[in-house]
Coordinates of C-alpha atoms in Angstrom, one line a residue:
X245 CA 39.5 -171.5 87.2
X246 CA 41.8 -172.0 84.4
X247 CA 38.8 -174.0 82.6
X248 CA 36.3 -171.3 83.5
X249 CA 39.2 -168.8 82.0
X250 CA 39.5 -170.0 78.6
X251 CA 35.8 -171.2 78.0
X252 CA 33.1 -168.7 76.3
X253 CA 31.7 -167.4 79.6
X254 CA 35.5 -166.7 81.1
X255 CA 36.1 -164.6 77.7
X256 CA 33.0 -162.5 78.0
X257 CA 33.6 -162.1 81.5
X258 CA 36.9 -160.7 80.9
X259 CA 36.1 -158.8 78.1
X260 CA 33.1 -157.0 79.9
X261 CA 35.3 -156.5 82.9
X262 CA 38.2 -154.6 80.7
X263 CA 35.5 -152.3 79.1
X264 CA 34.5 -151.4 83.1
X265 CA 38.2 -151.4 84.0
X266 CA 38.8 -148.7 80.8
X267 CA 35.3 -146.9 81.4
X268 CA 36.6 -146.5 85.1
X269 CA 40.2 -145.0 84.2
X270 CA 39.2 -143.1 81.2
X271 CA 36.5 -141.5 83.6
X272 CA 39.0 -140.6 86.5
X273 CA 41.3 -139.7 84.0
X274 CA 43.8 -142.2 84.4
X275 CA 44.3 -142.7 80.4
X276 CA 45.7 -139.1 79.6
X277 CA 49.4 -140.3 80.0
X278 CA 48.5 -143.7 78.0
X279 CA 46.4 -141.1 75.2
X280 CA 49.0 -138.5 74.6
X281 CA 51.8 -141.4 74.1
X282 CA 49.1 -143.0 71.8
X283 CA 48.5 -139.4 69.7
X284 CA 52.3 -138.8 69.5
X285 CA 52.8 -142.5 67.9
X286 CA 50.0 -142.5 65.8
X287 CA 50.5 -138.4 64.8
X288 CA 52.8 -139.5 61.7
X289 CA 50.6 -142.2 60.3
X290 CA 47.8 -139.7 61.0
X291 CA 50.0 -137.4 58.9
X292 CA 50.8 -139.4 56.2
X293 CA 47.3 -140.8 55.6
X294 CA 46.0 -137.0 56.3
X295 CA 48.4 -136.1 53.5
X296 CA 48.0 -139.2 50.9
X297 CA 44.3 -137.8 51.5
X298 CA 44.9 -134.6 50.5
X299 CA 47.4 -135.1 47.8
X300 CA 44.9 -137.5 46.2
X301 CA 41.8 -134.9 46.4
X302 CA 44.8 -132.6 44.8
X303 CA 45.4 -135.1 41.9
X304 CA 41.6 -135.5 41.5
X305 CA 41.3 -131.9 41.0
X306 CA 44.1 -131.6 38.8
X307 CA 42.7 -133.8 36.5
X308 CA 39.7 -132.9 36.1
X309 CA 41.0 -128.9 35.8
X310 CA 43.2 -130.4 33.1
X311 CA 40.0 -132.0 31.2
X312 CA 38.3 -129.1 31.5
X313 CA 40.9 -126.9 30.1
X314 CA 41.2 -129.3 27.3
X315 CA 37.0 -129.0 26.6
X316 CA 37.4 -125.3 26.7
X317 CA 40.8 -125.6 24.5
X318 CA 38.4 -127.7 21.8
X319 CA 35.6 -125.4 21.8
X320 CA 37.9 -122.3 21.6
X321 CA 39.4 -124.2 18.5
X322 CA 36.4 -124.8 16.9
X323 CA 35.2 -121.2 17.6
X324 CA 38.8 -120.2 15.5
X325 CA 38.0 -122.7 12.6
X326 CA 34.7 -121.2 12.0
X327 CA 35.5 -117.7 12.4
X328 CA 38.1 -118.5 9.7
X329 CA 35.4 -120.1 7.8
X330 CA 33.5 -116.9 8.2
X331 CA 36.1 -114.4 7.4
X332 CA 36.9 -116.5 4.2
X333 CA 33.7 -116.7 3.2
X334 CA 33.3 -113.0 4.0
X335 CA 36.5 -111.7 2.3
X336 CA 35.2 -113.8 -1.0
X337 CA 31.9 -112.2 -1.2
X338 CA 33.9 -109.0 -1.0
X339 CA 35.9 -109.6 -3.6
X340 CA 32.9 -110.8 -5.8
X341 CA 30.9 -107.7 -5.0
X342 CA 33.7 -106.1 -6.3
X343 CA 33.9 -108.2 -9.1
X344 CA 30.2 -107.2 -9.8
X345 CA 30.3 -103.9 -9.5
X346 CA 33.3 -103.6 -11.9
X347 CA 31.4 -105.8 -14.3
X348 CA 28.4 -103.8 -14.1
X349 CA 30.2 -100.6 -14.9
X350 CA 31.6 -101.7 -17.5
X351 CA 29.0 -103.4 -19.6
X352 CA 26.6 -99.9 -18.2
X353 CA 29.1 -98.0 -19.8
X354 CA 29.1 -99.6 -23.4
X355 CA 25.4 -100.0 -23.2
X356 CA 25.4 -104.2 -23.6
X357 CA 22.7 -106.4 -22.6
X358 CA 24.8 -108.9 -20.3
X359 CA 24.5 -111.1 -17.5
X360 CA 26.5 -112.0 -14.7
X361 CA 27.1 -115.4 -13.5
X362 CA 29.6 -117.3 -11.1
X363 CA 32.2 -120.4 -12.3
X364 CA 30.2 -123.3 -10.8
X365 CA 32.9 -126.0 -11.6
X366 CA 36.1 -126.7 -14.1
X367 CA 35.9 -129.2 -16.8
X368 CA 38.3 -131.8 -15.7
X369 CA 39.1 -133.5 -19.2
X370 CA 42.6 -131.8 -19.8
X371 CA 41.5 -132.3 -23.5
X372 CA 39.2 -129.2 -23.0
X373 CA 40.5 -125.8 -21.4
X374 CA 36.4 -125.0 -20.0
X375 CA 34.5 -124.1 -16.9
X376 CA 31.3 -124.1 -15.7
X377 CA 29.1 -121.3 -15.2
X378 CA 25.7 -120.8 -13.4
X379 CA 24.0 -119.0 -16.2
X380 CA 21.8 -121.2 -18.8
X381 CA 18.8 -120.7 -21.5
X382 CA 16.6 -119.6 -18.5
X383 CA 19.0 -116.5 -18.8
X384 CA 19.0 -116.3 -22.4
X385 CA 22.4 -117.5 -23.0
X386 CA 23.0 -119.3 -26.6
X387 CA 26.0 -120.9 -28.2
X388 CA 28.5 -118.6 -29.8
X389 CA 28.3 -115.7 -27.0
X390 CA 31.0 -114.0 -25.6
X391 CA 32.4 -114.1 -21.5
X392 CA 34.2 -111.5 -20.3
X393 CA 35.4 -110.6 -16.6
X394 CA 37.0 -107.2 -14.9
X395 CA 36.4 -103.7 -17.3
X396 CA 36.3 -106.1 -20.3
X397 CA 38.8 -108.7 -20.5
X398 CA 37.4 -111.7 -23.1
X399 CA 38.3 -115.2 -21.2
X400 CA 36.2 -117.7 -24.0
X401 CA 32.4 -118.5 -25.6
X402 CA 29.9 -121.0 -24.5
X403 CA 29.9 -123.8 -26.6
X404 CA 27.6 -125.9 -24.7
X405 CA 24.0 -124.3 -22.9
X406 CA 21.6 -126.4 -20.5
X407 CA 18.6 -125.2 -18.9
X408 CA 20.7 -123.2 -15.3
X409 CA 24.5 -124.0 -16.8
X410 CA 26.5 -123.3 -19.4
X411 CA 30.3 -124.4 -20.3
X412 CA 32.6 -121.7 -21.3
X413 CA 35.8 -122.5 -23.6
X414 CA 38.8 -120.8 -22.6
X415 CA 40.6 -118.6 -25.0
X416 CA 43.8 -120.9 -24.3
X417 CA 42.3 -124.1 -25.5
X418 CA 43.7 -125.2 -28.8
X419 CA 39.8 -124.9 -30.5
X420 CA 39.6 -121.5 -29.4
X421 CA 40.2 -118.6 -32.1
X422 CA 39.2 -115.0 -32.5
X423 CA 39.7 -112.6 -35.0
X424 CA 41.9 -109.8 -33.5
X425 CA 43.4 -106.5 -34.0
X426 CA 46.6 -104.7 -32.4
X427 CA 45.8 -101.5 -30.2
X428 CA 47.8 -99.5 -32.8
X429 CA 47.4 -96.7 -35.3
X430 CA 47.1 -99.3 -38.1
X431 CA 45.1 -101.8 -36.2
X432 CA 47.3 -104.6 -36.9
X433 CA 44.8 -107.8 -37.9
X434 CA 45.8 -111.4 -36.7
X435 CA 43.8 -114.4 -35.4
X436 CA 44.1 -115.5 -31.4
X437 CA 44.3 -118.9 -30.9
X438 CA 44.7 -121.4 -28.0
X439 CA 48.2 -123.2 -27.6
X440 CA 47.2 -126.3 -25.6
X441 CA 46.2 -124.4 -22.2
X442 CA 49.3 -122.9 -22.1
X443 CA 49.3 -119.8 -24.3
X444 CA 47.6 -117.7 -26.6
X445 CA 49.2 -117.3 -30.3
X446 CA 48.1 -114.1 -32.6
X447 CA 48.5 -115.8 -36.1
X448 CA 48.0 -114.2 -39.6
X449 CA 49.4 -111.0 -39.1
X450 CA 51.0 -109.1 -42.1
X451 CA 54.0 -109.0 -42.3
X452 CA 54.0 -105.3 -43.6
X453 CA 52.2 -104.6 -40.4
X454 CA 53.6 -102.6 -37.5
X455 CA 53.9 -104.9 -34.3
X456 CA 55.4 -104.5 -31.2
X457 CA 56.0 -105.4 -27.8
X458 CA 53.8 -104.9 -25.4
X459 CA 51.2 -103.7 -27.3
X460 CA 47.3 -104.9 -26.6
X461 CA 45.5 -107.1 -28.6
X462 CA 41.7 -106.6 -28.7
X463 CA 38.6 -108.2 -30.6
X464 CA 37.8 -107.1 -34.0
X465 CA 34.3 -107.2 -34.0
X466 CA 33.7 -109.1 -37.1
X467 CA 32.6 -112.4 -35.6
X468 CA 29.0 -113.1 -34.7
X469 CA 28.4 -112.2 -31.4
X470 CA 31.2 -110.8 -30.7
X471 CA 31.8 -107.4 -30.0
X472 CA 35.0 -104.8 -30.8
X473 CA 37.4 -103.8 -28.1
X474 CA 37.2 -106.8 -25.7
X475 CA 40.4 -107.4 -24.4
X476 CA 42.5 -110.4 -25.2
X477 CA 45.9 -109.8 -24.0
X478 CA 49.6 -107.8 -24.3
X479 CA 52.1 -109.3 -27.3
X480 CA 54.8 -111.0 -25.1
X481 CA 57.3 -112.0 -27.7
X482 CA 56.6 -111.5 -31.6
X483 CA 58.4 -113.7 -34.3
X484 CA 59.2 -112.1 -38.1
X485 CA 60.7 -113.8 -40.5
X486 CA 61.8 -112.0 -43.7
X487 CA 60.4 -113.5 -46.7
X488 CA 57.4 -115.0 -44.9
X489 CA 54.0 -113.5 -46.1
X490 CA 53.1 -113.1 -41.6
X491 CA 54.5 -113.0 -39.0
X492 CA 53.3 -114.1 -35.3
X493 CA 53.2 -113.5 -31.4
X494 CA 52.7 -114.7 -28.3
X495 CA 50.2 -113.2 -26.2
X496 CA 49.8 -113.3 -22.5
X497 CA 46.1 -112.8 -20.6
X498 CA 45.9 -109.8 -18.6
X499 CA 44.4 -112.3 -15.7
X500 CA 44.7 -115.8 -14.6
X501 CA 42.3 -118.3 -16.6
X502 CA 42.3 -120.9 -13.6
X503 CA 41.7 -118.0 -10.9
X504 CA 38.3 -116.7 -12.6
X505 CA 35.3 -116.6 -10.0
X506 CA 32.6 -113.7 -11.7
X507 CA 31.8 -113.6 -15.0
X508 CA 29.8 -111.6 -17.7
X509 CA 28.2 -112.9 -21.0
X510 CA 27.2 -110.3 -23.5
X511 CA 24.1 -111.2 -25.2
X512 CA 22.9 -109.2 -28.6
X513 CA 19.9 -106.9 -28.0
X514 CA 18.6 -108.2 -31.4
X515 CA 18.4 -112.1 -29.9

């Protein structure tokens, strides 16, 4: 018996009669005592896998809330960059148009044959006080003629022309010089030149001459090109020494050299 117990046939006997045996209780219901005490064991394990479950699903969702949260956060950035982008570029043709329009008047008003560019680009050789317009010979622009921006204001003459661009030199380089009166009853002569990029000097002036402080300096009209009235600048701080045949001034620009974006270059109507 023992033999027949422990060899293959005694197991599968067994096991087959413990299936009946459990079958036969479970059907009588003998098991519901040996159930419920199972259930109330086993509740807290079911609990605590029932809730790792959950907690883990919870996680899961979590994350992937948090990436897409960060995918909206990115797009929502980039949707603020090129709104930016937009309003800059907006708020600069704006200004230009402005720019223009002012221009326009202007030259419409004193009857000159002009046209309007845009700086294109800055000469960087600190040597040379230049930038770089997008107006060339296809425009009829030539060596020697003036640039102006706003109602007027003379900022320097090309001294260099190619077929779509032209360079402009600044009135502050150390080349640059105009002949110049004072916006006074005696129309106080002088020449303007360049200090270096940083200043414009009114040289040659009289000494007998009336100057003063805060008066304007404009453009003679007896250079080639150039016409009369064109703004240069307000006398900052004049210098008179007695016994000197002139005295001189310093002159500051009624705008900011480096912060030019529209331009205008008066062209003869004879050319």
């Amino acid at each position: 018996m023992r033999k027949f117990i422990r060899s293959k046939w005694g197991i599968i006997f067994i096991s087959i009669t413990g299936i009946i045996v459990i079958v036969f209780l479970y059907r009588i219901n003998a098991l519901g005592p040996v159930e419920n005490v199972a259930t109330t064991v086993f509740r807290p394990v079911q609990t605590f896998f029932s809730q790792g479950a959950q907690q883990i699903k919870n996680i899961s969702v979590y994350f992937s809330s948090v990436q897409r949260l960060k995918r909206e956060n990115d797009e929502f950035k980039n949707t603020i960059a090129n709104l930016m982008v937009e309003n800059g570029d907006l708020k600069q043709k704006i200004e230009d148009s402005k720019l223009i329009e002012e221009q326009l008047n202007f030259v419409t008003e004193h009857n000159y044959n002009s046209v309007i560019g845009k700086v294109v680009g800055r000469n960087s050789d600190q040597t040379l006080k230049a930038v770089v317009i997008n107006k060339g010979n296809r425009d009829g622009i030539k060596i020697g003629y003036p640039v102006m921006v706003n109602s007027g204001i003379l900022i320097g003459k090309i001294i260099d022309v190619n077929e779509n661009t032209s360079i402009v030199m600044l009135l502050n380089d150390n080349r640059s010089q105009f002949s110049a009166i004072t916006q006074n009853e005696a129309k106080t002569p002088g020449i303007v030149k360049g200090q270096f990029g940083i200043a414009l000097q009114m040289e040659l002036i009289p000494q007998n001459q009336p100057l003063d402080i805060g008066q304007t300096i404009i453009t003679s009209g007896l250079e080639d090109f150039i016409p009369s009235n064109l703004i240069i600048g307000i006398i900052k701080e004049k210098t008179s020494i007695t016994g000197e045949l002139f005295q001189q001034a310093i002159v500051e620009p009624p705008v900011d050299y480096e912060k030019i974006s529209i331009i205008t270059v008066i062209l003869p109507y004879n050319d």
